């Protein structure tokens, strides 16, 4: 798989302040991305990647298509230059559902954008409103349809544990997202960051964050739905960084969040398997062994408590 070179455009183009977002913390930088910086990032990537690895440039971190068009064009002029020189294969961007229309999409296509990551977050309008997203589920449905029609790959980002979310609203979101047939999804359980409205709500007792264990259960529900619909899940949980490790103050942040969610999914599978077959020694593919056994052998211990002497072995 080709590498992705992230170019963070922090907190740019956002018409509102989503309650959970401190994009500057996530993006790890505080200034506006300039074309010169973007060029430097791409040059550096080109210099260190092995010959033949032609990466994709990715404008992440804000709402790319909502920043002033001149700024988009300045940055895209840089990626155009690298594309023309054969130094990048294509471009991907992340943006908001209400910052997509036909004209924007044809402009993106002219600049070699082949993947758009859309921050859907929830498909429940009350939850979206609580999160102060400034868009509705209908915006996401419309944008997703336009992106697919334009022949651009669609990745939908979802969250679990926003204010007002329940296990049911999160499942509902996953079902609606699956119905949009994206090429992939990301699942981010909510982590509370300082300097956000969510932090203030948490401090004032108005918001109860998800704990890691509950997040794993809710994310496993989402994984089950996406798996059933054959939709690839490309990420569960925020990418752990030293900065996030020292910044997140509450909520469902764990460096192995994905493993915990997949572990929960495996626990359910194994329970069903034992109940249906009565087998106590279960073979799994070697690459799935650690997820089947669970983080810190959690699944094995729970299964043994429930069913007695269970063994999970690599096939
Ligand atoms: S979540 Fe996205 S749209 Fe909302 S404030 Fe952060 S960067 Fe902007």
mmCIF file of C-alpha atoms and ligand atoms in Angstrom:
data_model
loop_
_atom_site.group_PDB
_atom_site.id
_atom_site.type_symbol
_atom_site.label_atom_id
_atom_site.label_comp_id
_atom_site.label_asym_id
_atom_site.label_seq_id
_atom_site.Cartn_x
_atom_site.Cartn_y
_atom_site.Cartn_z
ATOM 1 C CA UNK A 1 0.000 0.000 0.000
ATOM 2 C CA UNK A 2 1.313 3.459 -0.923
ATOM 3 C CA UNK A 3 2.384 5.716 1.931
ATOM 4 C CA UNK A 4 0.367 8.747 2.932
ATOM 5 C CA UNK A 5 2.196 12.007 3.651
ATOM 6 C CA UNK A 6 0.029 14.053 6.038
ATOM 7 C CA UNK A 7 0.071 17.822 5.676
ATOM 8 C CA UNK A 8 -1.871 19.258 8.617
ATOM 9 C CA UNK A 9 -3.963 22.339 7.937
ATOM 10 C CA UNK A 10 -4.972 22.862 11.567
ATOM 11 C CA UNK A 11 -8.376 24.226 12.411
ATOM 12 C CA UNK A 12 -8.617 25.835 9.008
ATOM 13 C CA UNK A 13 -11.948 26.390 7.330
ATOM 14 C CA UNK A 14 -14.049 25.544 10.356
ATOM 15 C CA UNK A 15 -17.208 27.651 10.494
ATOM 16 C CA UNK A 16 -17.848 26.485 14.053
ATOM 17 C CA UNK A 17 -16.137 25.064 17.087
ATOM 18 C CA UNK A 18 -17.143 21.451 17.482
ATOM 19 C CA UNK A 19 -17.367 20.696 21.187
ATOM 20 C CA UNK A 20 -14.736 17.971 21.206
ATOM 21 C CA UNK A 21 -12.189 19.557 18.921
ATOM 22 C CA UNK A 22 -8.893 21.088 19.771
ATOM 23 C CA UNK A 23 -7.474 20.616 16.315
ATOM 24 C CA UNK A 24 -4.287 22.402 17.183
ATOM 25 C CA UNK A 25 -3.512 19.744 19.768
ATOM 26 C CA UNK A 26 -4.347 16.898 17.425
ATOM 27 C CA UNK A 27 -2.447 18.393 14.517
ATOM 28 C CA UNK A 28 0.476 19.117 16.819
ATOM 29 C CA UNK A 29 1.137 22.570 15.475
ATOM 30 C CA UNK A 30 -0.192 26.060 15.877
ATOM 31 C CA UNK A 31 0.396 28.015 12.685
ATOM 32 C CA UNK A 32 -1.400 28.105 9.368
ATOM 33 C CA UNK A 33 0.150 25.712 6.849
ATOM 34 C CA UNK A 34 1.978 27.662 4.160
ATOM 35 C CA UNK A 35 2.783 26.406 0.658
ATOM 36 C CA UNK A 36 6.492 26.557 1.545
ATOM 37 C CA UNK A 37 5.909 24.279 4.551
ATOM 38 C CA UNK A 38 3.805 21.895 2.475
ATOM 39 C CA UNK A 39 6.598 21.745 -0.121
ATOM 40 C CA UNK A 40 9.156 21.036 2.594
ATOM 41 C CA UNK A 41 7.041 18.180 4.027
ATOM 42 C CA UNK A 42 6.659 16.583 0.597
ATOM 43 C CA UNK A 43 10.326 17.049 -0.255
ATOM 44 C CA UNK A 44 11.346 15.436 3.013
ATOM 45 C CA UNK A 45 8.987 12.489 2.411
ATOM 46 C CA UNK A 46 10.347 12.060 -1.106
ATOM 47 C CA UNK A 47 13.905 12.048 0.246
ATOM 48 C CA UNK A 48 13.309 9.395 2.904
ATOM 49 C CA UNK A 49 10.852 7.036 1.180
ATOM 50 C CA UNK A 50 12.349 4.084 -0.688
ATOM 51 C CA UNK A 51 12.580 4.475 -4.477
ATOM 52 C CA UNK A 52 9.349 3.308 -6.094
ATOM 53 C CA UNK A 53 7.207 4.259 -3.107
ATOM 54 C CA UNK A 54 5.203 7.097 -4.588
ATOM 55 C CA UNK A 55 3.109 8.449 -1.718
ATOM 56 C CA UNK A 56 -0.253 10.142 -1.603
ATOM 57 C CA UNK A 57 -0.308 13.684 -0.171
ATOM 58 C CA UNK A 58 -3.058 14.212 2.417
ATOM 59 C CA UNK A 59 -4.405 17.556 3.602
ATOM 60 C CA UNK A 60 -5.639 16.624 7.060
ATOM 61 C CA UNK A 61 -6.593 18.446 10.209
ATOM 62 C CA UNK A 62 -9.212 20.991 9.203
ATOM 63 C CA UNK A 63 -11.980 21.353 6.655
ATOM 64 C CA UNK A 64 -9.946 21.703 3.503
ATOM 65 C CA UNK A 65 -12.720 22.666 1.100
ATOM 66 C CA UNK A 66 -14.021 25.275 3.555
ATOM 67 C CA UNK A 67 -10.822 27.332 3.699
ATOM 68 C CA UNK A 68 -10.637 30.322 1.325
ATOM 69 C CA UNK A 69 -10.311 29.070 -2.246
ATOM 70 C CA UNK A 70 -7.065 31.039 -2.804
ATOM 71 C CA UNK A 71 -5.452 29.202 0.131
ATOM 72 C CA UNK A 72 -6.667 25.845 -1.180
ATOM 73 C CA UNK A 73 -5.271 26.695 -4.607
ATOM 74 C CA UNK A 74 -1.900 27.745 -3.165
ATOM 75 C CA UNK A 75 -1.557 24.421 -1.372
ATOM 76 C CA UNK A 76 -2.896 22.407 -4.291
ATOM 77 C CA UNK A 77 -0.424 24.162 -6.602
ATOM 78 C CA UNK A 78 2.316 22.527 -4.520
ATOM 79 C CA UNK A 79 0.793 19.057 -4.784
ATOM 80 C CA UNK A 80 0.189 19.637 -8.535
ATOM 81 C CA UNK A 81 3.893 20.354 -8.884
ATOM 82 C CA UNK A 82 4.847 17.114 -7.077
ATOM 83 C CA UNK A 83 2.261 15.157 -9.060
ATOM 84 C CA UNK A 84 3.651 16.482 -12.356
ATOM 85 C CA UNK A 85 7.145 15.440 -11.258
ATOM 86 C CA UNK A 86 5.887 11.917 -10.446
ATOM 87 C CA UNK A 87 6.712 12.413 -6.757
ATOM 88 C CA UNK A 88 3.180 11.840 -5.444
ATOM 89 C CA UNK A 89 0.524 9.521 -6.817
ATOM 90 C CA UNK A 90 -2.545 11.562 -5.833
ATOM 91 C CA UNK A 91 -4.039 13.749 -3.130
ATOM 92 C CA UNK A 92 -6.537 13.107 -0.337
ATOM 93 C CA UNK A 93 -8.300 15.691 1.770
ATOM 94 C CA UNK A 94 -10.459 15.739 4.860
ATOM 95 C CA UNK A 95 -13.415 18.066 5.092
ATOM 96 C CA UNK A 96 -16.937 18.711 6.391
ATOM 97 C CA UNK A 97 -20.132 17.345 4.839
ATOM 98 C CA UNK A 98 -21.513 20.847 4.268
ATOM 99 C CA UNK A 99 -18.393 21.940 2.382
ATOM 100 C CA UNK A 100 -18.983 19.704 -0.641
ATOM 101 C CA UNK A 101 -20.795 20.501 -3.875
ATOM 102 C CA UNK A 102 -20.381 19.613 -7.570
ATOM 103 C CA UNK A 103 -18.194 22.614 -8.318
ATOM 104 C CA UNK A 104 -15.862 21.889 -5.405
ATOM 105 C CA UNK A 105 -15.615 18.266 -6.459
ATOM 106 C CA UNK A 106 -14.680 19.077 -10.051
ATOM 107 C CA UNK A 107 -12.029 21.481 -8.745
ATOM 108 C CA UNK A 108 -10.684 18.739 -6.452
ATOM 109 C CA UNK A 109 -10.567 16.291 -9.352
ATOM 110 C CA UNK A 110 -8.580 18.777 -11.430
ATOM 111 C CA UNK A 111 -6.039 18.772 -8.606
ATOM 112 C CA UNK A 112 -5.722 14.958 -8.525
ATOM 113 C CA UNK A 113 -7.798 14.451 -5.371
ATOM 114 C CA UNK A 114 -8.832 10.783 -5.392
ATOM 115 C CA UNK A 115 -9.953 10.316 -1.774
ATOM 116 C CA UNK A 116 -12.143 12.508 0.411
ATOM 117 C CA UNK A 117 -12.481 11.887 4.130
ATOM 118 C CA UNK A 118 -15.719 13.312 5.391
ATOM 119 C CA UNK A 119 -16.265 14.060 9.081
ATOM 120 C CA UNK A 120 -19.763 12.618 9.509
ATOM 121 C CA UNK A 121 -19.250 11.923 13.246
ATOM 122 C CA UNK A 122 -22.901 11.015 13.921
ATOM 123 C CA UNK A 123 -26.051 10.450 11.882
ATOM 124 C CA UNK A 124 -28.294 11.497 14.758
ATOM 125 C CA UNK A 125 -29.257 15.150 14.329
ATOM 126 C CA UNK A 126 -29.674 15.734 18.065
ATOM 127 C CA UNK A 127 -26.186 14.393 18.725
ATOM 128 C CA UNK A 128 -24.798 16.520 15.876
ATOM 129 C CA UNK A 129 -26.490 19.544 17.363
ATOM 130 C CA UNK A 130 -25.141 18.753 20.848
ATOM 131 C CA UNK A 131 -21.684 18.450 19.318
ATOM 132 C CA UNK A 132 -22.177 21.844 17.617
ATOM 133 C CA UNK A 133 -21.124 20.360 14.320
ATOM 134 C CA UNK A 134 -23.114 22.900 12.330
ATOM 135 C CA UNK A 135 -24.358 20.310 9.829
ATOM 136 C CA UNK A 136 -27.014 17.623 9.709
ATOM 137 C CA UNK A 137 -27.106 13.951 8.778
ATOM 138 C CA UNK A 138 -28.802 14.989 5.521
ATOM 139 C CA UNK A 139 -25.688 17.050 4.636
ATOM 140 C CA UNK A 140 -23.591 13.915 5.052
ATOM 141 C CA UNK A 141 -25.938 11.826 2.908
ATOM 142 C CA UNK A 142 -25.892 14.435 0.153
ATOM 143 C CA UNK A 143 -22.113 14.923 0.242
ATOM 144 C CA UNK A 144 -21.486 11.176 0.260
ATOM 145 C CA UNK A 145 -23.710 10.711 -2.802
ATOM 146 C CA UNK A 146 -21.969 13.560 -4.671
ATOM 147 C CA UNK A 147 -18.500 12.222 -3.856
ATOM 148 C CA UNK A 148 -19.393 8.719 -5.012
ATOM 149 C CA UNK A 149 -20.997 10.101 -8.180
ATOM 150 C CA UNK A 150 -17.824 12.091 -8.888
ATOM 151 C CA UNK A 151 -15.851 8.819 -8.795
ATOM 152 C CA UNK A 152 -13.818 9.895 -5.759
ATOM 153 C CA UNK A 153 -13.180 7.378 -2.965
ATOM 154 C CA UNK A 154 -15.151 8.147 0.162
ATOM 155 C CA UNK A 155 -13.957 7.620 3.724
ATOM 156 C CA UNK A 156 -16.420 8.479 6.487
ATOM 157 C CA UNK A 157 -15.214 9.429 9.945
ATOM 158 C CA UNK A 158 -17.502 8.579 12.850
ATOM 159 C CA UNK A 159 -17.408 9.187 16.587
ATOM 160 C CA UNK A 160 -18.812 7.375 19.601
ATOM 161 C CA UNK A 161 -19.565 8.983 22.934
ATOM 162 C CA UNK A 162 -20.580 12.493 21.839
ATOM 163 C CA UNK A 163 -22.969 14.361 24.177
ATOM 164 C CA UNK A 164 -26.340 12.637 23.941
ATOM 165 C CA UNK A 165 -24.905 9.486 22.364
ATOM 166 C CA UNK A 166 -26.159 6.145 23.610
ATOM 167 C CA UNK A 167 -25.309 2.635 22.506
ATOM 168 C CA UNK A 168 -28.400 2.852 20.285
ATOM 169 C CA UNK A 169 -27.518 6.183 18.609
ATOM 170 C CA UNK A 170 -24.025 4.875 17.913
ATOM 171 C CA UNK A 171 -25.417 1.693 16.349
ATOM 172 C CA UNK A 172 -27.871 3.808 14.358
ATOM 173 C CA UNK A 173 -25.000 5.958 13.114
ATOM 174 C CA UNK A 174 -23.083 2.866 11.990
ATOM 175 C CA UNK A 175 -26.139 1.537 10.159
ATOM 176 C CA UNK A 176 -26.741 4.854 8.355
ATOM 177 C CA UNK A 177 -23.044 5.185 7.514
ATOM 178 C CA UNK A 178 -22.944 1.618 6.160
ATOM 179 C CA UNK A 179 -25.958 2.416 3.967
ATOM 180 C CA UNK A 180 -23.892 5.180 2.309
ATOM 181 C CA UNK A 181 -21.472 2.491 1.075
ATOM 182 C CA UNK A 182 -18.208 4.288 1.835
ATOM 183 C CA UNK A 183 -14.883 2.803 0.742
ATOM 184 C CA UNK A 184 -13.761 2.882 4.357
ATOM 185 C CA UNK A 185 -14.611 4.261 7.769
ATOM 186 C CA UNK A 186 -12.754 5.562 10.789
ATOM 187 C CA UNK A 187 -14.168 5.227 14.294
ATOM 188 C CA UNK A 188 -13.081 7.678 16.961
ATOM 189 C CA UNK A 189 -14.417 7.232 20.497
ATOM 190 C CA UNK A 190 -14.509 10.656 22.129
ATOM 191 C CA UNK A 191 -11.495 11.760 24.170
ATOM 192 C CA UNK A 192 -11.740 14.948 26.207
ATOM 193 C CA UNK A 193 -9.083 17.558 25.425
ATOM 194 C CA UNK A 194 -8.434 20.746 27.383
ATOM 195 C CA UNK A 195 -9.494 24.072 25.854
ATOM 196 C CA UNK A 196 -12.632 22.594 24.341
ATOM 197 C CA UNK A 197 -16.293 23.183 25.183
ATOM 198 C CA UNK A 198 -16.514 19.485 26.038
ATOM 199 C CA UNK A 199 -13.828 19.916 28.669
ATOM 200 C CA UNK A 200 -15.876 22.703 30.299
ATOM 201 C CA UNK A 201 -19.024 20.563 30.175
ATOM 202 C CA UNK A 202 -17.156 17.636 31.720
ATOM 203 C CA UNK A 203 -15.733 19.881 34.452
ATOM 204 C CA UNK A 204 -19.197 21.275 35.177
ATOM 205 C CA UNK A 205 -20.681 17.761 35.331
ATOM 206 C CA UNK A 206 -22.811 18.323 32.220
ATOM 207 C CA UNK A 207 -21.030 15.676 30.169
ATOM 208 C CA UNK A 208 -20.143 12.163 31.198
ATOM 209 C CA UNK A 209 -17.342 10.840 28.975
ATOM 210 C CA UNK A 210 -17.226 7.227 27.825
ATOM 211 C CA UNK A 211 -14.775 5.043 29.691
ATOM 212 C CA UNK A 212 -12.387 2.894 27.668
ATOM 213 C CA UNK A 213 -14.234 -0.338 28.402
ATOM 214 C CA UNK A 214 -17.637 0.974 27.304
ATOM 215 C CA UNK A 215 -16.045 2.529 24.234
ATOM 216 C CA UNK A 216 -14.642 -0.874 23.261
ATOM 217 C CA UNK A 217 -18.153 -2.364 23.511
ATOM 218 C CA UNK A 218 -19.765 0.428 21.454
ATOM 219 C CA UNK A 219 -16.975 0.340 18.868
ATOM 220 C CA UNK A 220 -17.366 -3.449 18.614
ATOM 221 C CA UNK A 221 -21.068 -2.880 17.826
ATOM 222 C CA UNK A 222 -20.003 -0.564 15.008
ATOM 223 C CA UNK A 223 -17.363 -3.019 13.797
ATOM 224 C CA UNK A 224 -19.994 -5.775 13.624
ATOM 225 C CA UNK A 225 -22.214 -3.603 11.442
ATOM 226 C CA UNK A 226 -19.391 -2.537 9.126
ATOM 227 C CA UNK A 227 -18.057 -6.068 8.882
ATOM 228 C CA UNK A 228 -21.504 -7.391 7.942
ATOM 229 C CA UNK A 229 -21.687 -4.802 5.143
ATOM 230 C CA UNK A 230 -18.075 -5.489 4.020
ATOM 231 C CA UNK A 231 -16.966 -1.947 4.745
ATOM 232 C CA UNK A 232 -13.275 -1.675 5.626
ATOM 233 C CA UNK A 233 -12.520 -0.012 8.966
ATOM 234 C CA UNK A 234 -9.235 1.794 8.548
ATOM 235 C CA UNK A 235 -8.836 3.087 12.099
ATOM 236 C CA UNK A 236 -10.370 2.722 15.567
ATOM 237 C CA UNK A 237 -9.256 5.336 18.108
ATOM 238 C CA UNK A 238 -7.024 8.366 17.842
ATOM 239 C CA UNK A 239 -3.513 7.712 16.658
ATOM 240 C CA UNK A 240 -1.523 7.709 19.924
ATOM 241 C CA UNK A 241 1.150 10.386 20.153
ATOM 242 C CA UNK A 242 3.247 11.606 23.056
ATOM 243 C CA UNK A 243 1.385 14.905 22.895
ATOM 244 C CA UNK A 244 -2.027 13.250 23.114
ATOM 245 C CA UNK A 245 -0.804 10.916 25.877
ATOM 246 C CA UNK A 246 -0.045 13.953 27.993
ATOM 247 C CA UNK A 247 -3.027 16.054 26.861
ATOM 248 C CA UNK A 248 -6.154 13.870 26.984
ATOM 249 C CA UNK A 249 -7.796 14.379 30.363
ATOM 250 C CA UNK A 250 -10.782 12.030 30.182
ATOM 251 C CA UNK A 251 -12.787 9.814 27.898
ATOM 252 C CA UNK A 252 -12.048 6.870 25.698
ATOM 253 C CA UNK A 253 -8.402 7.344 24.851
ATOM 254 C CA UNK A 254 -6.170 4.286 24.960
ATOM 255 C CA UNK A 255 -3.076 3.600 22.859
ATOM 256 C CA UNK A 256 -4.555 0.178 22.002
ATOM 257 C CA UNK A 257 -8.160 1.333 21.512
ATOM 258 C CA UNK A 258 -8.452 -0.571 18.222
ATOM 259 C CA UNK A 259 -7.135 -3.775 19.763
ATOM 260 C CA UNK A 260 -9.620 -3.438 22.632
ATOM 261 C CA UNK A 261 -12.548 -2.998 20.233
ATOM 262 C CA UNK A 262 -11.476 -5.883 17.996
ATOM 263 C CA UNK A 263 -10.829 -7.938 21.127
ATOM 264 C CA UNK A 264 -14.433 -7.353 22.205
ATOM 265 C CA UNK A 265 -15.605 -8.385 18.731
ATOM 266 C CA UNK A 266 -13.589 -11.607 19.024
ATOM 267 C CA UNK A 267 -14.983 -12.276 22.486
ATOM 268 C CA UNK A 268 -18.516 -12.178 21.060
ATOM 269 C CA UNK A 269 -17.543 -14.442 18.159
ATOM 270 C CA UNK A 270 -15.869 -16.945 20.443
ATOM 271 C CA UNK A 271 -18.849 -17.017 22.833
ATOM 272 C CA UNK A 272 -21.163 -17.740 19.907
ATOM 273 C CA UNK A 273 -18.803 -20.412 18.584
ATOM 274 C CA UNK A 274 -18.569 -22.207 21.921
ATOM 275 C CA UNK A 275 -22.335 -22.012 22.457
ATOM 276 C CA UNK A 276 -23.029 -23.401 18.986
ATOM 277 C CA UNK A 277 -20.340 -26.105 18.747
ATOM 278 C CA UNK A 278 -19.414 -26.882 22.321
ATOM 279 C CA UNK A 279 -15.732 -26.778 21.247
ATOM 280 C CA UNK A 280 -13.313 -25.623 23.912
ATOM 281 C CA UNK A 281 -10.130 -25.607 21.799
ATOM 282 C CA UNK A 282 -10.509 -23.021 19.088
ATOM 283 C CA UNK A 283 -8.104 -22.438 16.209
ATOM 284 C CA UNK A 284 -7.743 -18.972 14.742
ATOM 285 C CA UNK A 285 -5.531 -17.517 12.012
ATOM 286 C CA UNK A 286 -2.099 -16.613 13.459
ATOM 287 C CA UNK A 287 -2.572 -12.923 12.643
ATOM 288 C CA UNK A 288 -5.819 -12.877 14.681
ATOM 289 C CA UNK A 289 -4.433 -14.750 17.701
ATOM 290 C CA UNK A 290 -3.686 -11.722 19.877
ATOM 291 C CA UNK A 291 -7.092 -10.139 19.193
ATOM 292 C CA UNK A 292 -8.841 -13.463 19.892
ATOM 293 C CA UNK A 293 -6.996 -13.894 23.192
ATOM 294 C CA UNK A 294 -7.670 -10.229 23.948
ATOM 295 C CA UNK A 295 -5.647 -7.391 25.455
ATOM 296 C CA UNK A 296 -3.781 -8.796 28.486
ATOM 297 C CA UNK A 297 -5.524 -12.184 27.846
ATOM 298 C CA UNK A 298 -8.815 -10.604 28.795
ATOM 299 C CA UNK A 299 -10.925 -12.726 26.424
ATOM 300 C CA UNK A 300 -9.298 -15.962 27.483
ATOM 301 C CA UNK A 301 -9.911 -15.173 31.132
ATOM 302 C CA UNK A 302 -13.536 -14.179 30.547
ATOM 303 C CA UNK A 303 -14.188 -17.279 28.388
ATOM 304 C CA UNK A 304 -12.632 -19.579 30.998
ATOM 305 C CA UNK A 305 -14.764 -18.019 33.686
ATOM 306 C CA UNK A 306 -17.865 -18.619 31.585
ATOM 307 C CA UNK A 307 -17.128 -21.939 29.879
ATOM 308 C CA UNK A 308 -14.299 -23.625 31.803
ATOM 309 C CA UNK A 309 -11.064 -24.803 30.146
ATOM 310 C CA UNK A 310 -10.985 -22.859 26.870
ATOM 311 C CA UNK A 311 -7.877 -22.829 24.669
ATOM 312 C CA UNK A 312 -7.268 -20.523 21.721
ATOM 313 C CA UNK A 313 -4.523 -21.657 19.367
ATOM 314 C CA UNK A 314 -3.041 -20.462 16.085
ATOM 315 C CA UNK A 315 -4.051 -22.641 13.147
HETATM 316 S S1 LIG B 1 -13.887 18.808 14.208
HETATM 317 FE FE1 LIG B 1 -13.330 19.499 12.157
HETATM 318 S S2 LIG B 1 -14.929 20.967 11.626
HETATM 319 FE FE2 LIG B 1 -15.025 20.710 13.856
HETATM 320 S S3 LIG B 1 -13.760 22.347 14.687
HETATM 321 FE FE3 LIG B 1 -12.473 20.531 14.485
HETATM 322 S S4 LIG B 1 -11.468 20.684 12.502
HETATM 323 FE FE4 LIG B 1 -13.212 22.108 12.528
#
